[in-house]
PDB file of C-alpha atoms in Angstrom:
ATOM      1  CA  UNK A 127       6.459  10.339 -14.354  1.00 85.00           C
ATOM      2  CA  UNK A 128       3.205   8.331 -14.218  1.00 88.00           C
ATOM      3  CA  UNK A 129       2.567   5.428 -11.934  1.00 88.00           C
ATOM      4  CA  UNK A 130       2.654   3.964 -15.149  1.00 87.00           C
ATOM      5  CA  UNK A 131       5.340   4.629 -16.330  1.00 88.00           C
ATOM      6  CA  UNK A 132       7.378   4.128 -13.156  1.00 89.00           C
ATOM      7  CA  UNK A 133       6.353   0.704 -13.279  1.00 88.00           C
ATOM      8  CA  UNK A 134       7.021  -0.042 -16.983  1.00 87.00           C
ATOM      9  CA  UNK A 135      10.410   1.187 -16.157  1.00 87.00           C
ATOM     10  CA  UNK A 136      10.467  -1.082 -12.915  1.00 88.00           C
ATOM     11  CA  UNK A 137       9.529  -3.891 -15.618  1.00 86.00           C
ATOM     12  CA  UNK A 138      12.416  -2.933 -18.056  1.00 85.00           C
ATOM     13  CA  UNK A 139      15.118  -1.726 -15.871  1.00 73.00           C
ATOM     14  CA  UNK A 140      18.497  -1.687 -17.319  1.00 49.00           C
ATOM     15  CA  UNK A 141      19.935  -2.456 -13.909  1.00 51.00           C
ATOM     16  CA  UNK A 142      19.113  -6.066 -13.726  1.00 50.00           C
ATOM     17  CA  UNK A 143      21.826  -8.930 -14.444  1.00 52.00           C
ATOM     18  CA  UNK A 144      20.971 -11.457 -17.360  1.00 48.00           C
ATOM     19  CA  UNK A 145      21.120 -14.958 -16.662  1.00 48.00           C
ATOM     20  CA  UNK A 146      23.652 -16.081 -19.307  1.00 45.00           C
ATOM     21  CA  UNK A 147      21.825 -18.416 -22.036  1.00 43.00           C
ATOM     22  CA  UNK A 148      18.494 -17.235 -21.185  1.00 42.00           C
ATOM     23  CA  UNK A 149      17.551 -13.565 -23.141  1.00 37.00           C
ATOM     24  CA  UNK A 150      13.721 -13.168 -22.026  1.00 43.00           C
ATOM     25  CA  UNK A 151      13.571 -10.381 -19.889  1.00 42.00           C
ATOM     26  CA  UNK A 152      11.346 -11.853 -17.572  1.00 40.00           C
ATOM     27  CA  UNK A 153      14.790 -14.120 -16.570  1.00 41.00           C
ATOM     28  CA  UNK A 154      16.914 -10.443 -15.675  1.00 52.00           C
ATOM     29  CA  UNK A 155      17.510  -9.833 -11.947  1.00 65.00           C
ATOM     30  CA  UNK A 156      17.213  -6.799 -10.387  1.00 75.00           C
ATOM     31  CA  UNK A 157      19.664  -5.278  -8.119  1.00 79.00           C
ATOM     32  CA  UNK A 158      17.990  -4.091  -5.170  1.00 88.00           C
ATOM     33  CA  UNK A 159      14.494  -2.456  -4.977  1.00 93.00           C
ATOM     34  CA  UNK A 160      13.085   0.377  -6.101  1.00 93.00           C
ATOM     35  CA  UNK A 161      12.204   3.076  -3.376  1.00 94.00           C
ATOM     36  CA  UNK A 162       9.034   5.108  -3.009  1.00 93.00           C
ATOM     37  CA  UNK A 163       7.710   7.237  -0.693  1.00 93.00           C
ATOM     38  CA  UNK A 164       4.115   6.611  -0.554  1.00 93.00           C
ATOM     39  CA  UNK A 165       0.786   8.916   0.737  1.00 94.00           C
ATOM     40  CA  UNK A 166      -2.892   9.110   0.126  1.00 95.00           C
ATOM     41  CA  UNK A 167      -4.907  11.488  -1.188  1.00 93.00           C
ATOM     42  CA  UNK A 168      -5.085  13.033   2.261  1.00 94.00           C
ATOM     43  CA  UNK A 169      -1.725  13.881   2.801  1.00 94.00           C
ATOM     44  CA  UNK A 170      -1.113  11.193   5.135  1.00 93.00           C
ATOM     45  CA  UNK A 171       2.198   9.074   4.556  1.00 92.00           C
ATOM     46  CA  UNK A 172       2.981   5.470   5.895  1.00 89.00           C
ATOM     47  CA  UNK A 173       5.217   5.250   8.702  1.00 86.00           C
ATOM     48  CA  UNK A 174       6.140   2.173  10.490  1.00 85.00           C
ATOM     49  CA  UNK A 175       5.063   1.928  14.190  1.00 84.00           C
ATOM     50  CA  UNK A 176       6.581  -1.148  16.224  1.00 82.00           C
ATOM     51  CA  UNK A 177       5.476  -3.835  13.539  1.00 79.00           C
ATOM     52  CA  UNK A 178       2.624  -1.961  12.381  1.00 87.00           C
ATOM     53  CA  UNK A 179       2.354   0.557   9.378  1.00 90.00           C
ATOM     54  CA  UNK A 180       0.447   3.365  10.026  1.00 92.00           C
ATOM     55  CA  UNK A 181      -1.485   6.709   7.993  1.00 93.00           C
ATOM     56  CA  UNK A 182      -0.003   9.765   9.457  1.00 92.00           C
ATOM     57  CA  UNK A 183       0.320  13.295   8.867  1.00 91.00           C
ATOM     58  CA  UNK A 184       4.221  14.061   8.413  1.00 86.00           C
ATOM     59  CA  UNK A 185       5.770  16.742  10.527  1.00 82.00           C
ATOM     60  CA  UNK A 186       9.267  18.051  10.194  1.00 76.00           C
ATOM     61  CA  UNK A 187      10.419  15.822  13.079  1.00 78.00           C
ATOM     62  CA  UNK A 188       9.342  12.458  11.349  1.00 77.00           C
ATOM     63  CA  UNK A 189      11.755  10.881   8.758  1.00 76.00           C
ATOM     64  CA  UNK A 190      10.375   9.109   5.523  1.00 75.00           C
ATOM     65  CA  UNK A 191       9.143   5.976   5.970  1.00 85.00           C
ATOM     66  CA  UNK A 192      10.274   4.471   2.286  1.00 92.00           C
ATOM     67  CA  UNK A 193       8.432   1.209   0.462  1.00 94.00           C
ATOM     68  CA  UNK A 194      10.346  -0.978  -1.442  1.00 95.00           C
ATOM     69  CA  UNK A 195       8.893  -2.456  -4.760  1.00 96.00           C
ATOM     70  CA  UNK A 196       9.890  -5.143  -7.160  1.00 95.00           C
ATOM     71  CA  UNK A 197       8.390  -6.905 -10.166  1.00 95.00           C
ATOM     72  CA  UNK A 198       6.653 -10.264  -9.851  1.00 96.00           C
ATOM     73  CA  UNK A 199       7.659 -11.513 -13.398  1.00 93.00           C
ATOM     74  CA  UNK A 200       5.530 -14.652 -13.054  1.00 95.00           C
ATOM     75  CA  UNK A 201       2.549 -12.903 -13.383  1.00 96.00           C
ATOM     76  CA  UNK A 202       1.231 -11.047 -16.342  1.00 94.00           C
ATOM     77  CA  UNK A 203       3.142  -8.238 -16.869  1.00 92.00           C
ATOM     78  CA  UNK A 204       0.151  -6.043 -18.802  1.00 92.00           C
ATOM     79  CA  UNK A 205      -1.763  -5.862 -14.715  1.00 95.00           C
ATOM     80  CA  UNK A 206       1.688  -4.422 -13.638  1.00 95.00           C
ATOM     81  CA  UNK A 207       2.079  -6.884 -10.646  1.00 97.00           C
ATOM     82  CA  UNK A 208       4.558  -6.033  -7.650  1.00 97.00           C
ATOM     83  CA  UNK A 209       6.151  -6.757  -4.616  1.00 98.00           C
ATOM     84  CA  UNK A 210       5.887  -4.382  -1.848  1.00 97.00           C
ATOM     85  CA  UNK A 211       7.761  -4.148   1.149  1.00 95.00           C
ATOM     86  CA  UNK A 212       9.791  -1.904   4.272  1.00 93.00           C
ATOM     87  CA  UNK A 213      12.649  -0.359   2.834  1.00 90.00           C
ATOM     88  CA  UNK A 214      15.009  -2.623   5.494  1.00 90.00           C
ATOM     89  CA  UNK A 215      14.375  -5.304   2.475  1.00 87.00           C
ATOM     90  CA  UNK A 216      13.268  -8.093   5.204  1.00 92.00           C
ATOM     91  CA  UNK A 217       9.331  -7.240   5.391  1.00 94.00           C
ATOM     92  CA  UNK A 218       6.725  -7.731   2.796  1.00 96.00           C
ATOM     93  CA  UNK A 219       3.090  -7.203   2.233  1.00 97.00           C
ATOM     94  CA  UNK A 220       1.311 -10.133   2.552  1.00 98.00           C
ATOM     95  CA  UNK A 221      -2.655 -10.551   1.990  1.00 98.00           C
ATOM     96  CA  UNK A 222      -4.227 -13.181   4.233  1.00 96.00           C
ATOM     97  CA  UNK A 223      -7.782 -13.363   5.827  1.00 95.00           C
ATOM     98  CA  UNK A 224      -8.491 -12.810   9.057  1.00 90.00           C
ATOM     99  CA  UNK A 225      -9.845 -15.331  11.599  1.00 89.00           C
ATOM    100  CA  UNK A 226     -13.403 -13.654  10.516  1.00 91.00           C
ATOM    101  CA  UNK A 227     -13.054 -14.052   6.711  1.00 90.00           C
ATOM    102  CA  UNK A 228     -11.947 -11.008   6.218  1.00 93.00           C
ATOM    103  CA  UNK A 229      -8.759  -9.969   3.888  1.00 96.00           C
ATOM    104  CA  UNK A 230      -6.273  -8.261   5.945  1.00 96.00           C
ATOM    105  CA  UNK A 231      -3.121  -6.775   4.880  1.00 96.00           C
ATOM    106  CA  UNK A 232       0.199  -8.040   6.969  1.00 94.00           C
ATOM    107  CA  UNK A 233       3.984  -7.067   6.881  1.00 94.00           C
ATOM    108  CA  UNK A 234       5.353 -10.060   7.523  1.00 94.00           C
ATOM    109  CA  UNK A 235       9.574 -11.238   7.912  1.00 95.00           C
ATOM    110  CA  UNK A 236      10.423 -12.388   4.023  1.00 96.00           C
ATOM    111  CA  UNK A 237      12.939 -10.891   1.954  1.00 96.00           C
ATOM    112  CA  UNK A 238      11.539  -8.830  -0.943  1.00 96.00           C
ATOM    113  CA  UNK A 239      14.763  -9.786  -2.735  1.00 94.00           C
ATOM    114  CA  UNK A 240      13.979 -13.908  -2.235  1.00 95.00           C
ATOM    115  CA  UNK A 241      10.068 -13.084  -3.615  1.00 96.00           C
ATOM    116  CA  UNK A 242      11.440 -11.661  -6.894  1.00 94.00           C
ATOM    117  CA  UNK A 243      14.119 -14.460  -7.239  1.00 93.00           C
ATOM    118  CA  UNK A 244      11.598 -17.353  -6.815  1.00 93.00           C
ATOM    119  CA  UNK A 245       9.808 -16.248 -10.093  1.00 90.00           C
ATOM    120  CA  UNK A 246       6.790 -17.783  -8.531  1.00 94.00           C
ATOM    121  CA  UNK A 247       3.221 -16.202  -8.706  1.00 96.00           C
ATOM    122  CA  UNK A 248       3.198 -15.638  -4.966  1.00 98.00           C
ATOM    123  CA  UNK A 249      -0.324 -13.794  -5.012  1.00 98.00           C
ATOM    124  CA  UNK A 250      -0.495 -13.157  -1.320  1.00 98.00           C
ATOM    125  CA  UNK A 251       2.507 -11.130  -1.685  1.00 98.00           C
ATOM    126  CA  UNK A 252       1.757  -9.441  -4.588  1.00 98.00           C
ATOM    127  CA  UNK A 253      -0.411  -6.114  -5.739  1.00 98.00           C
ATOM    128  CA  UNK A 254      -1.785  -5.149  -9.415  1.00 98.00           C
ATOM    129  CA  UNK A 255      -0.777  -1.443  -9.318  1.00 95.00           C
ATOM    130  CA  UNK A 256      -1.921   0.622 -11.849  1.00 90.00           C
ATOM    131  CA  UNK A 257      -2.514   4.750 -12.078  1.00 90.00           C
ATOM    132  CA  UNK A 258      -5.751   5.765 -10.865  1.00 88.00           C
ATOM    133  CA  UNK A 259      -7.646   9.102 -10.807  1.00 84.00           C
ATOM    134  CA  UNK A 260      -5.050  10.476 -12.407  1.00 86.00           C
ATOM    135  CA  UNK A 261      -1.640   9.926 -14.011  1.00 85.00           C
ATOM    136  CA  UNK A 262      -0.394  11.433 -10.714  1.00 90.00           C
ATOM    137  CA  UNK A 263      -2.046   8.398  -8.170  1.00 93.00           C
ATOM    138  CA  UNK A 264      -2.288   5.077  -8.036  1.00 94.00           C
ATOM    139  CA  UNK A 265      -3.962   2.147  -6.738  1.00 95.00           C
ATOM    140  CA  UNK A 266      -2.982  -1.342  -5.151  1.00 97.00           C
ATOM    141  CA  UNK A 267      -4.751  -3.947  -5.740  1.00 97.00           C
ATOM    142  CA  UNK A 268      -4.314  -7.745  -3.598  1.00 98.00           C
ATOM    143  CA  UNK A 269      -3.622 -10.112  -6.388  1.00 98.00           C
ATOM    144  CA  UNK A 270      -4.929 -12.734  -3.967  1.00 98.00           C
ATOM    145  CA  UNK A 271      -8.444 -11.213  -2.960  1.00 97.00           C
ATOM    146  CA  UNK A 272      -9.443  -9.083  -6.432  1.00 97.00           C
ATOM    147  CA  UNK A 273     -11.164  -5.949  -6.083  1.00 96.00           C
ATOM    148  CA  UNK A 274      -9.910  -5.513  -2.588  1.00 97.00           C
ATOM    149  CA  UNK A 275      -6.817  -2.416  -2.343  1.00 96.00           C
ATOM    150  CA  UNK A 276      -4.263  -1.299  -0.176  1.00 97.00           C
ATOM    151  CA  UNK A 277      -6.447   1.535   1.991  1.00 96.00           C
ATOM    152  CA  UNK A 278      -5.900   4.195   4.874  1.00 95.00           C
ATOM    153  CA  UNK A 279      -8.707   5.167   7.217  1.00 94.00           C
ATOM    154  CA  UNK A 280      -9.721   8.600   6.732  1.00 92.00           C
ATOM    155  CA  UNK A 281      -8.743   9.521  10.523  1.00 92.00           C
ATOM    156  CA  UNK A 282      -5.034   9.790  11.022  1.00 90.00           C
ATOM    157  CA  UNK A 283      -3.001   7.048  12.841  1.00 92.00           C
ATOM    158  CA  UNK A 284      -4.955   4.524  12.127  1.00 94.00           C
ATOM    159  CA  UNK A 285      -3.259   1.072  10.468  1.00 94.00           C
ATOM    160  CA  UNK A 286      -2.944   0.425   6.745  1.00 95.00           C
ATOM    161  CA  UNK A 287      -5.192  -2.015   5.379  1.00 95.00           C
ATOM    162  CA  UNK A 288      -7.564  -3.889   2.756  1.00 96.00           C
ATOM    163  CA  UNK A 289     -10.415  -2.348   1.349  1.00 95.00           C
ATOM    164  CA  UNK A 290     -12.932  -2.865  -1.532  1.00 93.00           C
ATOM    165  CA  UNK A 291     -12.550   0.072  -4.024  1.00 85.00           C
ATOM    166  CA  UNK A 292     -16.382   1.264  -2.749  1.00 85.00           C
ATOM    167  CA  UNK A 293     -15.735   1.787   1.130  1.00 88.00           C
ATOM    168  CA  UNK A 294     -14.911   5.015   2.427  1.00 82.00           C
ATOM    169  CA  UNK A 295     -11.645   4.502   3.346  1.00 89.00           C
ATOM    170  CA  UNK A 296      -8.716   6.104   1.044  1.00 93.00           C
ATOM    171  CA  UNK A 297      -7.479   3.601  -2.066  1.00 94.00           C
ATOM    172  CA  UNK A 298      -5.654   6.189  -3.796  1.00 95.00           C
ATOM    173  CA  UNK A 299      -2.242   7.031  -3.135  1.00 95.00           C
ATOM    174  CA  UNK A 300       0.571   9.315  -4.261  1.00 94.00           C
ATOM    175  CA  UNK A 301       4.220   8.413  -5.124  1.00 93.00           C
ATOM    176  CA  UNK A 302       7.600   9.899  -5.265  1.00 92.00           C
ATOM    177  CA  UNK A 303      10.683   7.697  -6.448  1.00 92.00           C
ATOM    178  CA  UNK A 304      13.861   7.904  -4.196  1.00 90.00           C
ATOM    179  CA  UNK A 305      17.275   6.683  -5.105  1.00 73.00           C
ATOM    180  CA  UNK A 306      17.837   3.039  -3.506  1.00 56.00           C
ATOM    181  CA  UNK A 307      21.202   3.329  -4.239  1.00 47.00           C
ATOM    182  CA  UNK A 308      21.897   5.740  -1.056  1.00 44.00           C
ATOM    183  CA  UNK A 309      19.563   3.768   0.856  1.00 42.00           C
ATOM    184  CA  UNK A 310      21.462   0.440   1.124  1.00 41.00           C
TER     185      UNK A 310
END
């Protein structure tokens, strides 16, 4: 499937619970999150180091480092806005600017699960994501700083950050869906 597709799905899941009296499907609840395993266009995957995530080659010895993603529903649905987080459930991506100015990408300690419930537009936390270069990649985009995306360093173990779509660094990334029902 398409990033595109993956995330209309996300959008239309057949998982979520109703609230009773309310049909809009921007009222459903999801279950739990949806798993990915994420890597750029270089073959490096994100893997959590301490509280830092980090581009790396994978080697047979390293385990998947899985993201967890959720709708925002208070946003427009057409940009395909998300929540991203660890797959533990209890760290999101947050976009905040640095004591220079700068917009820096941050995992921070909030429940993926309590962003999605509090239907709010929470735009630090959240990323348009859309396919990109191909149905088979796909960008992230801070909903809070526009035009700047969730980037890798071209050099290997470097940290994940924020990037304008121009710089060098990498702001394309592959996906793979896992089962988050094994993962719990």
């Amino acid at each position: 499937m398409s990033w595109d597709q993956e995330v209309a799905a996300l959008f239309s899941d057949k998982s979520r619970e109703s609230d009773p009296g309310d049909y809009e499907l921007q009222t459903a609840k999801l279950r739990t999150p949806w798993l990915f395993r994420i890597w750029d266009i270089s073959q490096k995957f994100l893997f959590l180091m301490g509280n830092m995530l980090l581009a790396k080659f994978q080697n047979a010895n390293m385990p998947d480092h899985l993201i967890s993603v959720l709708p925002n529903t208070a946003l427009d649905p057409k940009k395909k806005p998300i929540f991203m987080g660890l797959s533990d459930k209890n760290h999101s991506f947050c976009c905040v600017k640095s004591g220079e100015g700068q917009p820096q990408l941050q995992i921070v300690e909030r429940s993926i699960l309590q962003l999605y419930q509090e239907k709010k537009e929470l735009k630090p936390f959240t990323f348009y994501s859309k396919a990109d270069g191909g149905p088979e990649t796909c960008s992230f985009e801070s909903a809070e700083f526009p035009n700047w995306f969730i980037s890798t360093s071209s050099e290997p173990n470097r940290p994940i950050g924020l990037s304008p779509k121009e710089s060098a660094e990498n702001t394309l990334f592959f996906f793979e869906r896992k089962d988050s029902y094994f993962m719990m």
